[in-house]
Short mmCIF file of C-alpha atoms and ligand atoms in Angstrom, two decimals:
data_model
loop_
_atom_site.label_atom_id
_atom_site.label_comp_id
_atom_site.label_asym_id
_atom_site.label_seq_id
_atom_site.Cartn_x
_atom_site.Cartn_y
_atom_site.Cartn_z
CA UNK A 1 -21.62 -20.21 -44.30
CA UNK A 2 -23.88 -20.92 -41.44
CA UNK A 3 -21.24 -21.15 -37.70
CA UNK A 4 -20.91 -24.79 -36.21
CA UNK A 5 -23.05 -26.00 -33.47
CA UNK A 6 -20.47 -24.99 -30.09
CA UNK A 7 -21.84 -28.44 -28.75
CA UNK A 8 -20.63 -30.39 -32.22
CA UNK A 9 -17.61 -28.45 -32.35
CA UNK A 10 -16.44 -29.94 -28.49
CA UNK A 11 -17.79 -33.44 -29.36
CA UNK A 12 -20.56 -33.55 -26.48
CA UNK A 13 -23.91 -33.67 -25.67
CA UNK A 14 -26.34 -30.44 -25.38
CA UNK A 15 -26.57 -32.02 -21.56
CA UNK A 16 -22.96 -32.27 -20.46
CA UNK A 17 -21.95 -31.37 -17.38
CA UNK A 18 -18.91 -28.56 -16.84
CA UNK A 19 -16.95 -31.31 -16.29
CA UNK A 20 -16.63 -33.30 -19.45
CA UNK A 21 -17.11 -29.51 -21.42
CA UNK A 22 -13.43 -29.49 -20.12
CA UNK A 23 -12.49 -32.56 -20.94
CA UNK A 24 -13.29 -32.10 -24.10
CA UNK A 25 -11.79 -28.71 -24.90
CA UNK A 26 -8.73 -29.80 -23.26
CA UNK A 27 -7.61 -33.04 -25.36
CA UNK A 28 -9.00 -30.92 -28.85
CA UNK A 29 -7.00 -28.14 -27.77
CA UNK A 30 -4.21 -30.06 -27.01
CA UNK A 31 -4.73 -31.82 -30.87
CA UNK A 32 -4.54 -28.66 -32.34
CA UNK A 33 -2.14 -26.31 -30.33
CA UNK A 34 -0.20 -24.18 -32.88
CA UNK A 35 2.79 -25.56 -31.34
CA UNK A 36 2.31 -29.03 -32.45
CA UNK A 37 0.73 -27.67 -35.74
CA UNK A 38 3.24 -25.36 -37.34
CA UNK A 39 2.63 -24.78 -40.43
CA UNK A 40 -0.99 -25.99 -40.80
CA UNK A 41 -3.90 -23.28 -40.85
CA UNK A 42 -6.71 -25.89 -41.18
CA UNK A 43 -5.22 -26.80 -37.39
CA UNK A 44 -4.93 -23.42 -36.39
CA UNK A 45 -8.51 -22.63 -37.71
CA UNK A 46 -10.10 -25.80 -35.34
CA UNK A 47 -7.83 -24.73 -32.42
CA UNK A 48 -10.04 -21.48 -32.78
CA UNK A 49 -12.78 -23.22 -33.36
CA UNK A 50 -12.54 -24.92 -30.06
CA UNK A 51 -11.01 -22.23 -27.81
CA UNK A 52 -14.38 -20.00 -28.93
CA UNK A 53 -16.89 -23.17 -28.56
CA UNK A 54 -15.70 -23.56 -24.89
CA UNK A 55 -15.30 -20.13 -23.77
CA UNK A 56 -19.27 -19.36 -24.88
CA UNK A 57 -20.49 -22.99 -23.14
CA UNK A 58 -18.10 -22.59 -19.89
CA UNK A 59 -20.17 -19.68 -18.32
CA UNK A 60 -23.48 -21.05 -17.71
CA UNK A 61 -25.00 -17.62 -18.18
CA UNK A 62 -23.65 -17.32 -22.04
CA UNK A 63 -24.51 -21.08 -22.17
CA UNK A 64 -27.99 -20.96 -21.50
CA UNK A 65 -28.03 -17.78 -23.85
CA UNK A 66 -26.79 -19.71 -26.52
CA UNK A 67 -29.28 -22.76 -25.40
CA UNK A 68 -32.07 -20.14 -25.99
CA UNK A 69 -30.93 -18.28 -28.91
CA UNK A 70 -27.79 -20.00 -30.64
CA UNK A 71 -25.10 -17.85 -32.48
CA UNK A 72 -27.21 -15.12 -32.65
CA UNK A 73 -26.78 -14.88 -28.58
CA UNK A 74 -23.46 -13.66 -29.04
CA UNK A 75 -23.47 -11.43 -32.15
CA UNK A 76 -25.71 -8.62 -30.86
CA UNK A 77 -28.64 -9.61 -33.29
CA UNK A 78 -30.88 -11.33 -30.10
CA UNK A 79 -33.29 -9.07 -29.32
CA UNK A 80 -32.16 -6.13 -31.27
CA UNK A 81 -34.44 -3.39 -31.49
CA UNK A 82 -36.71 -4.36 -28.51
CA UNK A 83 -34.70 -1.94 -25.97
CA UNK A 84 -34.57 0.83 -27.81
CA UNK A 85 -31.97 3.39 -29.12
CA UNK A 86 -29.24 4.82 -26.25
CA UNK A 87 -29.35 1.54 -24.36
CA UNK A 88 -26.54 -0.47 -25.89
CA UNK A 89 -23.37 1.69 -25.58
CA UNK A 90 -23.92 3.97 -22.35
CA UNK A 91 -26.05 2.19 -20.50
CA UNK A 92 -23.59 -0.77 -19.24
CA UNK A 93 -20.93 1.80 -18.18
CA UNK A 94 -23.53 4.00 -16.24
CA UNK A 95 -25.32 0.99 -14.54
CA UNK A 96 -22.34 -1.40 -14.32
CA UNK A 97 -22.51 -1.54 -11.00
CA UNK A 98 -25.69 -3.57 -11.40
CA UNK A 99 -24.56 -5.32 -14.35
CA UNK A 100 -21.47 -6.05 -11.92
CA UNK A 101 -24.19 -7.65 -9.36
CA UNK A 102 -26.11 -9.46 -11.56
CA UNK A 103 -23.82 -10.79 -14.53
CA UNK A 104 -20.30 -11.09 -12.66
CA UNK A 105 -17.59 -9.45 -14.89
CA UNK A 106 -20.32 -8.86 -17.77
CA UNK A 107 -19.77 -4.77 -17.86
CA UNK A 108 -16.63 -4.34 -16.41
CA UNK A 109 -15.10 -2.49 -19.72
CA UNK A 110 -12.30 -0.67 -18.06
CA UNK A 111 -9.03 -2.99 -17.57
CA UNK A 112 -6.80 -2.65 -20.49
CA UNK A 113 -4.45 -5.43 -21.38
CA UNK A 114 -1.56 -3.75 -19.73
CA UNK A 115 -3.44 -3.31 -16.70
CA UNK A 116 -4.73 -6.70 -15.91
CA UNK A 117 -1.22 -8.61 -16.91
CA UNK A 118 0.55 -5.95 -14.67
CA UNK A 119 1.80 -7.24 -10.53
CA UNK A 120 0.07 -5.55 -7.62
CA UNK A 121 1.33 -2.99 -5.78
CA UNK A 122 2.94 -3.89 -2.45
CA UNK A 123 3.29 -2.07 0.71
CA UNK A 124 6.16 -2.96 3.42
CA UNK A 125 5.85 -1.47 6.74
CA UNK A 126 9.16 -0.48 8.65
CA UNK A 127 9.49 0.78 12.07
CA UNK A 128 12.84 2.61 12.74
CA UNK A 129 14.49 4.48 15.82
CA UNK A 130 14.61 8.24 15.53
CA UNK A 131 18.74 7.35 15.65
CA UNK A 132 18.26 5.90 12.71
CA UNK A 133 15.87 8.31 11.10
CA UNK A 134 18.88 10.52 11.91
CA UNK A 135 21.81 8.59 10.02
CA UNK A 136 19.90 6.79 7.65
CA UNK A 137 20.16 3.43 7.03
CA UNK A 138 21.01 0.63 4.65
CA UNK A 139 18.73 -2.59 5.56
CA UNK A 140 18.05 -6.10 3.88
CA UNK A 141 14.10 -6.53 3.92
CA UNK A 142 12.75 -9.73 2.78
CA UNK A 143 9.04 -9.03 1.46
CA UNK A 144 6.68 -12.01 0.81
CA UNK A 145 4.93 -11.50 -2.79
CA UNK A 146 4.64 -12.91 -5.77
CA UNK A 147 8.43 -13.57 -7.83
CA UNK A 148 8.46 -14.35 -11.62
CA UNK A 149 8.38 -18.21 -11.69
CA UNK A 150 12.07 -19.33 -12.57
CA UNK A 151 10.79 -22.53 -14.59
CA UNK A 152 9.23 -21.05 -17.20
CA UNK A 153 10.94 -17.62 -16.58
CA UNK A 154 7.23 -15.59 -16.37
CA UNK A 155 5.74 -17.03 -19.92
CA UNK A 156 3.63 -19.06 -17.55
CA UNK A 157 3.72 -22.07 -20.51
CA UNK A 158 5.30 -25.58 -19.94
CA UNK A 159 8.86 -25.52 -20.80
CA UNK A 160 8.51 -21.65 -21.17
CA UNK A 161 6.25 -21.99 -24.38
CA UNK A 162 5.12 -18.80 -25.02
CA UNK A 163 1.10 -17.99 -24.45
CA UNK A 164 -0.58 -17.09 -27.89
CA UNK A 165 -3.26 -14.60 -28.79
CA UNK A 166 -6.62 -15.23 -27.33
CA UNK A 167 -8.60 -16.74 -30.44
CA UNK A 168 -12.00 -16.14 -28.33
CA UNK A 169 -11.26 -12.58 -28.61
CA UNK A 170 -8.69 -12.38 -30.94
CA UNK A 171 -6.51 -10.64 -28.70
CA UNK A 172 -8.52 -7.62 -27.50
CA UNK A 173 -9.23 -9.03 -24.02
CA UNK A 174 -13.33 -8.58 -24.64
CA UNK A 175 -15.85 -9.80 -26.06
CA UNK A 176 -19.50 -8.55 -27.12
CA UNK A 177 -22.32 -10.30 -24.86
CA UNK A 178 -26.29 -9.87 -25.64
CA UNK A 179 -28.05 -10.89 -22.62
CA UNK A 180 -32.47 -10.35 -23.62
CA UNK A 181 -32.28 -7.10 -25.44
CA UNK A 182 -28.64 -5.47 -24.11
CA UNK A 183 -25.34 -5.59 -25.67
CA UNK A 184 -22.87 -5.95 -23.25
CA UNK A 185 -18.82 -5.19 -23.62
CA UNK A 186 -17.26 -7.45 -21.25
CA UNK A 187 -14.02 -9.13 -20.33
CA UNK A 188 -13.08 -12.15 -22.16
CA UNK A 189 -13.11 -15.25 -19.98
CA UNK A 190 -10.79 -17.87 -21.87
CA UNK A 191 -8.05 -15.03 -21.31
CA UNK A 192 -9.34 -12.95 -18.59
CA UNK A 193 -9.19 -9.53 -20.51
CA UNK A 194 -5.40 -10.68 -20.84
CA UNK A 195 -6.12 -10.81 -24.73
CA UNK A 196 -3.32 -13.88 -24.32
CA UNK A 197 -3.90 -17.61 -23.06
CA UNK A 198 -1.15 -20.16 -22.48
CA UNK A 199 -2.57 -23.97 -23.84
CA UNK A 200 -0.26 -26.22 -21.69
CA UNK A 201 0.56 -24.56 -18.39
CA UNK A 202 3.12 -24.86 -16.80
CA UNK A 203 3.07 -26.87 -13.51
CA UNK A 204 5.08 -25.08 -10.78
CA UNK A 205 2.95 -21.53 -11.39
CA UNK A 206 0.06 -23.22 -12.64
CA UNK A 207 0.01 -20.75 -16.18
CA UNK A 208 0.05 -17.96 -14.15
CA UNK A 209 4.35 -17.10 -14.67
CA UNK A 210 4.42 -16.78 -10.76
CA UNK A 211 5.34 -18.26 -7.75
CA UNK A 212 4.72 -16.90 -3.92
CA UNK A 213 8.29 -16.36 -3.22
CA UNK A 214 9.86 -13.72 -0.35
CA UNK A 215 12.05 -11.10 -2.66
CA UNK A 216 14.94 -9.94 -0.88
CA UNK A 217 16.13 -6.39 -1.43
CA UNK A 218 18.62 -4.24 -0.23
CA UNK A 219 17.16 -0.26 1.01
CA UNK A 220 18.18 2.93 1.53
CA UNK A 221 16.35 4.80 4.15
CA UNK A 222 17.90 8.61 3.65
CA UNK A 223 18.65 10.40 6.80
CA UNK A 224 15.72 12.92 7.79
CA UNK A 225 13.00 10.36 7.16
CA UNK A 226 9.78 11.12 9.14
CA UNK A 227 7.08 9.53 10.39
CA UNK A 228 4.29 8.30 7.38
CA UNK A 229 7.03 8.94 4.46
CA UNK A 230 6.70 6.42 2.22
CA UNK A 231 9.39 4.95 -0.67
CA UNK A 232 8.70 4.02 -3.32
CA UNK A 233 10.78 0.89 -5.35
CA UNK A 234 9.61 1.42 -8.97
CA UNK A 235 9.55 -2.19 -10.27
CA UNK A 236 10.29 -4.21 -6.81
CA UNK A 237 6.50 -4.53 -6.11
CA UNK A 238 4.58 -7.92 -7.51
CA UNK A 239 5.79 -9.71 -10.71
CA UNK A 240 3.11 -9.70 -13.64
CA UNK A 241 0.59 -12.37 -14.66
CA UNK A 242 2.50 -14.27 -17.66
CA UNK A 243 5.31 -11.98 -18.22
CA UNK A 244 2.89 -8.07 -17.40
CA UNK A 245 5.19 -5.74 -16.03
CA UNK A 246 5.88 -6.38 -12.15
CA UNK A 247 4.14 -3.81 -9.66
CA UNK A 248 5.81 -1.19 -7.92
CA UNK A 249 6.66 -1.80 -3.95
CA UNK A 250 5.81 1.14 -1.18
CA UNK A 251 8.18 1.04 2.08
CA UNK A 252 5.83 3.21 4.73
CA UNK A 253 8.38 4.33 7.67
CA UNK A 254 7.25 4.73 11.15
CA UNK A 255 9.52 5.73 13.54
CA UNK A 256 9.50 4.40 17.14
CA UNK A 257 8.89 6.72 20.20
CA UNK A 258 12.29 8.13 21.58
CA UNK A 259 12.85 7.90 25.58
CA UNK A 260 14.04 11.76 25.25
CA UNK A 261 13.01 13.54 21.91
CA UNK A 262 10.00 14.16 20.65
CA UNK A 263 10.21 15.94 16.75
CA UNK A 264 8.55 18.12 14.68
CA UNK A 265 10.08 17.72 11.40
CA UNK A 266 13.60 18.68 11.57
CA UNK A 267 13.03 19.99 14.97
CA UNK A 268 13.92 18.10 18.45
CA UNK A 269 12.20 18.89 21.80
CA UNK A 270 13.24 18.02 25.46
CA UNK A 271 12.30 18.63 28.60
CA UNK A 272 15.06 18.74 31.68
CA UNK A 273 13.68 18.95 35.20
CA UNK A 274 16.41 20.87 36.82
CA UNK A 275 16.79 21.06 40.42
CA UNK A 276 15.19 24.35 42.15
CA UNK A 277 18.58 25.32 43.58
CA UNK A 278 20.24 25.01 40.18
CA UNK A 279 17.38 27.34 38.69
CA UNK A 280 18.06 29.93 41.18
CA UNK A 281 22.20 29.86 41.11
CA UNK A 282 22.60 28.84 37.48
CA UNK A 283 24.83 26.01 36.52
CA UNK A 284 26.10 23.79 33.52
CA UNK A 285 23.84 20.16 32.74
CA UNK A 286 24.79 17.25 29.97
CA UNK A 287 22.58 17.02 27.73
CA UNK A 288 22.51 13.48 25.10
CA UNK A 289 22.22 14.47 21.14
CA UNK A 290 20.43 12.35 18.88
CA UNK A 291 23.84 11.81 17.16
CA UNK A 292 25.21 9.78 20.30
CA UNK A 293 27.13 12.65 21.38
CA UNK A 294 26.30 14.48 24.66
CA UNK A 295 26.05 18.52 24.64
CA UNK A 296 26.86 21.06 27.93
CA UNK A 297 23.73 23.95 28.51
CA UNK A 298 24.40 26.77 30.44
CA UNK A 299 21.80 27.16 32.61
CA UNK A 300 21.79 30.97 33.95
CA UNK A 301 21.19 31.94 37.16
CA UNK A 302 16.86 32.72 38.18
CA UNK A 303 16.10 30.16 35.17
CA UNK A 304 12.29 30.13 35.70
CA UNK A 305 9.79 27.19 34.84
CA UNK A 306 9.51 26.38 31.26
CA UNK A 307 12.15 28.32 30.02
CA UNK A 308 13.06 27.21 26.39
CA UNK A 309 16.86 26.61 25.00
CA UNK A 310 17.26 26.03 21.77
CA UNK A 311 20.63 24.59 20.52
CA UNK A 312 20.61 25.58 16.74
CA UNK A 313 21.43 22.49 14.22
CA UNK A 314 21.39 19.99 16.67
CA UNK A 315 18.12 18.55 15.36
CA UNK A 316 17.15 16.28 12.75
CA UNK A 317 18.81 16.13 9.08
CA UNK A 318 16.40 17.54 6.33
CA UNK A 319 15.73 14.92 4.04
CA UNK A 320 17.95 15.87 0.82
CA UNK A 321 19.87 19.00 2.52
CA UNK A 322 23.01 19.79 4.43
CA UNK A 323 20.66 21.48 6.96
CA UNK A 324 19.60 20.38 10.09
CA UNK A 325 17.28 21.37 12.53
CA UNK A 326 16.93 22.94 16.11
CA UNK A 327 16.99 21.43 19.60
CA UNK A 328 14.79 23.24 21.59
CA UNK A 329 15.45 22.32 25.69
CA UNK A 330 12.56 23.00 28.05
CA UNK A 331 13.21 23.54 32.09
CA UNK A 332 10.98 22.38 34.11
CA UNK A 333 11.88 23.47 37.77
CA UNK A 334 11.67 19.92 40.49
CA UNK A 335 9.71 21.62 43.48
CA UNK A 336 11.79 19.18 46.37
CA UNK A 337 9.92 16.45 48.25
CA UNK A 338 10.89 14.54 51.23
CA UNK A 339 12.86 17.13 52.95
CA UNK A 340 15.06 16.51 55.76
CA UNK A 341 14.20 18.17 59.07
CA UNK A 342 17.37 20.28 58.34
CA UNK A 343 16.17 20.94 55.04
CA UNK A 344 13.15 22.43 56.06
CA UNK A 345 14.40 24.75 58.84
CA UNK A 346 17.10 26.60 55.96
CA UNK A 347 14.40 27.04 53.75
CA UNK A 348 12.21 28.72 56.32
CA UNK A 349 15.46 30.44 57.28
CA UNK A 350 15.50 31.10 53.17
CA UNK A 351 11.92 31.94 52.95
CA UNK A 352 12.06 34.62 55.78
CA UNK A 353 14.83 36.65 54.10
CA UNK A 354 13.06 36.43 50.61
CA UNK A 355 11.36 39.76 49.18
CA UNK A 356 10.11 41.76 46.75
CA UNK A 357 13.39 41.75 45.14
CA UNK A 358 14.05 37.61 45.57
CA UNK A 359 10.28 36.56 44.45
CA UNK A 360 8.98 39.55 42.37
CA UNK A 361 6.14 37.91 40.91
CA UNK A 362 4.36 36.14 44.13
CA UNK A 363 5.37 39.18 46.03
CA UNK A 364 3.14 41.73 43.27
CA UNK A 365 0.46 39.18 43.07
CA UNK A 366 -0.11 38.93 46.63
CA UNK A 367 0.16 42.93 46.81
CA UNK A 368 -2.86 43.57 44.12
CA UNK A 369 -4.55 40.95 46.21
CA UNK A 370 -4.22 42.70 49.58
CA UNK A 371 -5.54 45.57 47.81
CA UNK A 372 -7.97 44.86 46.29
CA UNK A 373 -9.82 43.30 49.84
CA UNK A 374 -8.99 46.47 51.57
ZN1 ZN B 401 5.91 -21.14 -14.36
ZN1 ZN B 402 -9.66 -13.48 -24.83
#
């Protein structure tokens, strides 16, 4: 039995605009809708009918390729034969980036049903302190994404009416496209690859089972986070088109700069000018701890410059241990400035009585030196 004309099927003239190609589809489609036609195949049979008519004359590429060559535009017989064997299948998934830039979506092949229904991926940036990095912490974040729509719980149909099977595509989210002599897989555009479409959509998502919507969500941040780590909320990330499994949501910690600390992993560093008399005759400094406690160093008596302490397990937490890392101290030895005129006449007093045996490295370098010009 020779296929309706598309343009009979709709009611309208070969010369309508987009416009009243809509119209058109939309009050049939509405006429025949499965859910006013239970029961009544000769209704479900012109619903398809319809859906198919529109979604070839919508696209004014596959319109004017049904203009030009009628059903045989669309059921890989156009042209056959004139482009030779090895073109049809591998040629739109080698070159579909050109078939991308010329034809739209016409090659795109690769989104499976699953895929195109499922919610994005989200990423939520936190910035902690390095305090908390050290306890952990339990936080309420309030992300802005995409929520199921609570009128129509997801379906994306009016009164929650479920979508039904795409009858452009019969469900498999593509159709076969001939454009001159190629053959061209590509995503079905009443359903958008979905291989579903909802007839009466509903009005607060618009069909799409959605709504813009901040999620709040209660996180754990584990103590011994680092800088970069990321978390990952299976399932908290953007809700699915019409009901598709939501996305998953990606916390990405950075942690602030600390006035004292800097870390390397579990490790803590700090450096401690120390006053040059407390170098030479030892003594005892306070120290802060990440923890909010305070620690007492020893400092032993001739301390040089960049001498290195470490306090063992006074570092950072590994993530998912009972361990914790090192706090390594650095001295750096405060030359004084601004001395007093009494100052300055002890140290030269101090200075005159110094030797070989107060200053041993100065005194040897200056030695090789005097040698060396005599
Ligand atoms: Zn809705
Ligand atoms: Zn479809």
């Amino acid at each position: 039995m020779a296929k309706k004309d598309y343009y009979n099927i709709l009611g309208v003239d070969k010369s309508c605009d987009e416009k009243s190609l809509k119209t058109a589809f939309r009050k049939l489609a509405k006429q025949y809708h499965p859910d006013h036609n239970s029961g009544n195949p000769e209704a479900e049979a012109q619903f398809k009918e319809v859906s198919e008519a529109y979604e070839r004359l919508k696209n004014p590429e596959s319109r004017a390729a049904y203009d030009r060559y009628g059903h045989a535009a669309f059921d890989g017989s156009a042209g056959r034969g004139q482009g030779g064997a090895g073109f049809d299948g591998n040629f739109s998934s080698s070159f579909s980036d050109i078939f991308n830039d010329f034809f739209g979506d016409f090659g795109s092949t690769s989104r499976s049903n699953a895929s195109a229904n499922r919610g994005s991926d989200l990423r939520y940036n936190l910035e902690i302190s390095l305090e908390e990095a050290f306890n952990g912490k339990s936080d309420t974040i309030n992300v802005p994404m995409n929520t199921t729509c609570s009128t129509c719980s997801g379906s994306g149909g009016e009164k929650g009416e479920a979508p039904i099977i795409c009858p452009s595509c019969q469900g498999s989210g593509k159709t076969l496209a001939s454009q001159g002599f190629f053959t061209i897989e590509r995503t079905c555009s009443s359903c958008h690859g979905n291989g579903k479409i909802v007839v009466n959509p509903c009005k607060s998502c618009a069909g799409q089972g959605r709504q813009k919507k901040p999620k709040k969500l209660n996180i754990d941040i584990p103590a011994g986070v680092e800088d970069g780590n990321r978390i990952r909320l299976s399932g908290q990330g953007e809700a699915g088109i019409r009901g598709g499994g939501p996305g998953d949501l990606y916390i990405f910690i950075s942690i602030k700069p600390h006035i004292f600390f800097e870390r390397d992993g579990s490790d803590l560093f700090c450096n401690v000018p120390v006053s040059m008399a407390t170098a030479a005759l030892g003594g005892q400094i306070n120290i802060p701890t990440v923890d909010g406690g305070k620690t007492r160093v020893v400092i032993p008596e001739g301390s040089q410059n960049n001498k290195q302490f470490r306090l063992r397990s006074k570092g950072m937490p590994i993530l998912r241990q009972k361990r914790q890392g090192d706090l390594y101290l650095k001295i750096t030895v405060e030359t004084p400035i601004n001395l007093s005129k009494k100052q300055k006449e002890l140290l030269k007093e101090f200075e005159e009585m110094s030797n070989d045996k107060t200053n041993p490295e100065s005194h040897s370098f200056f030695k090789k030196i005097r040698d060396l010009w005599q």
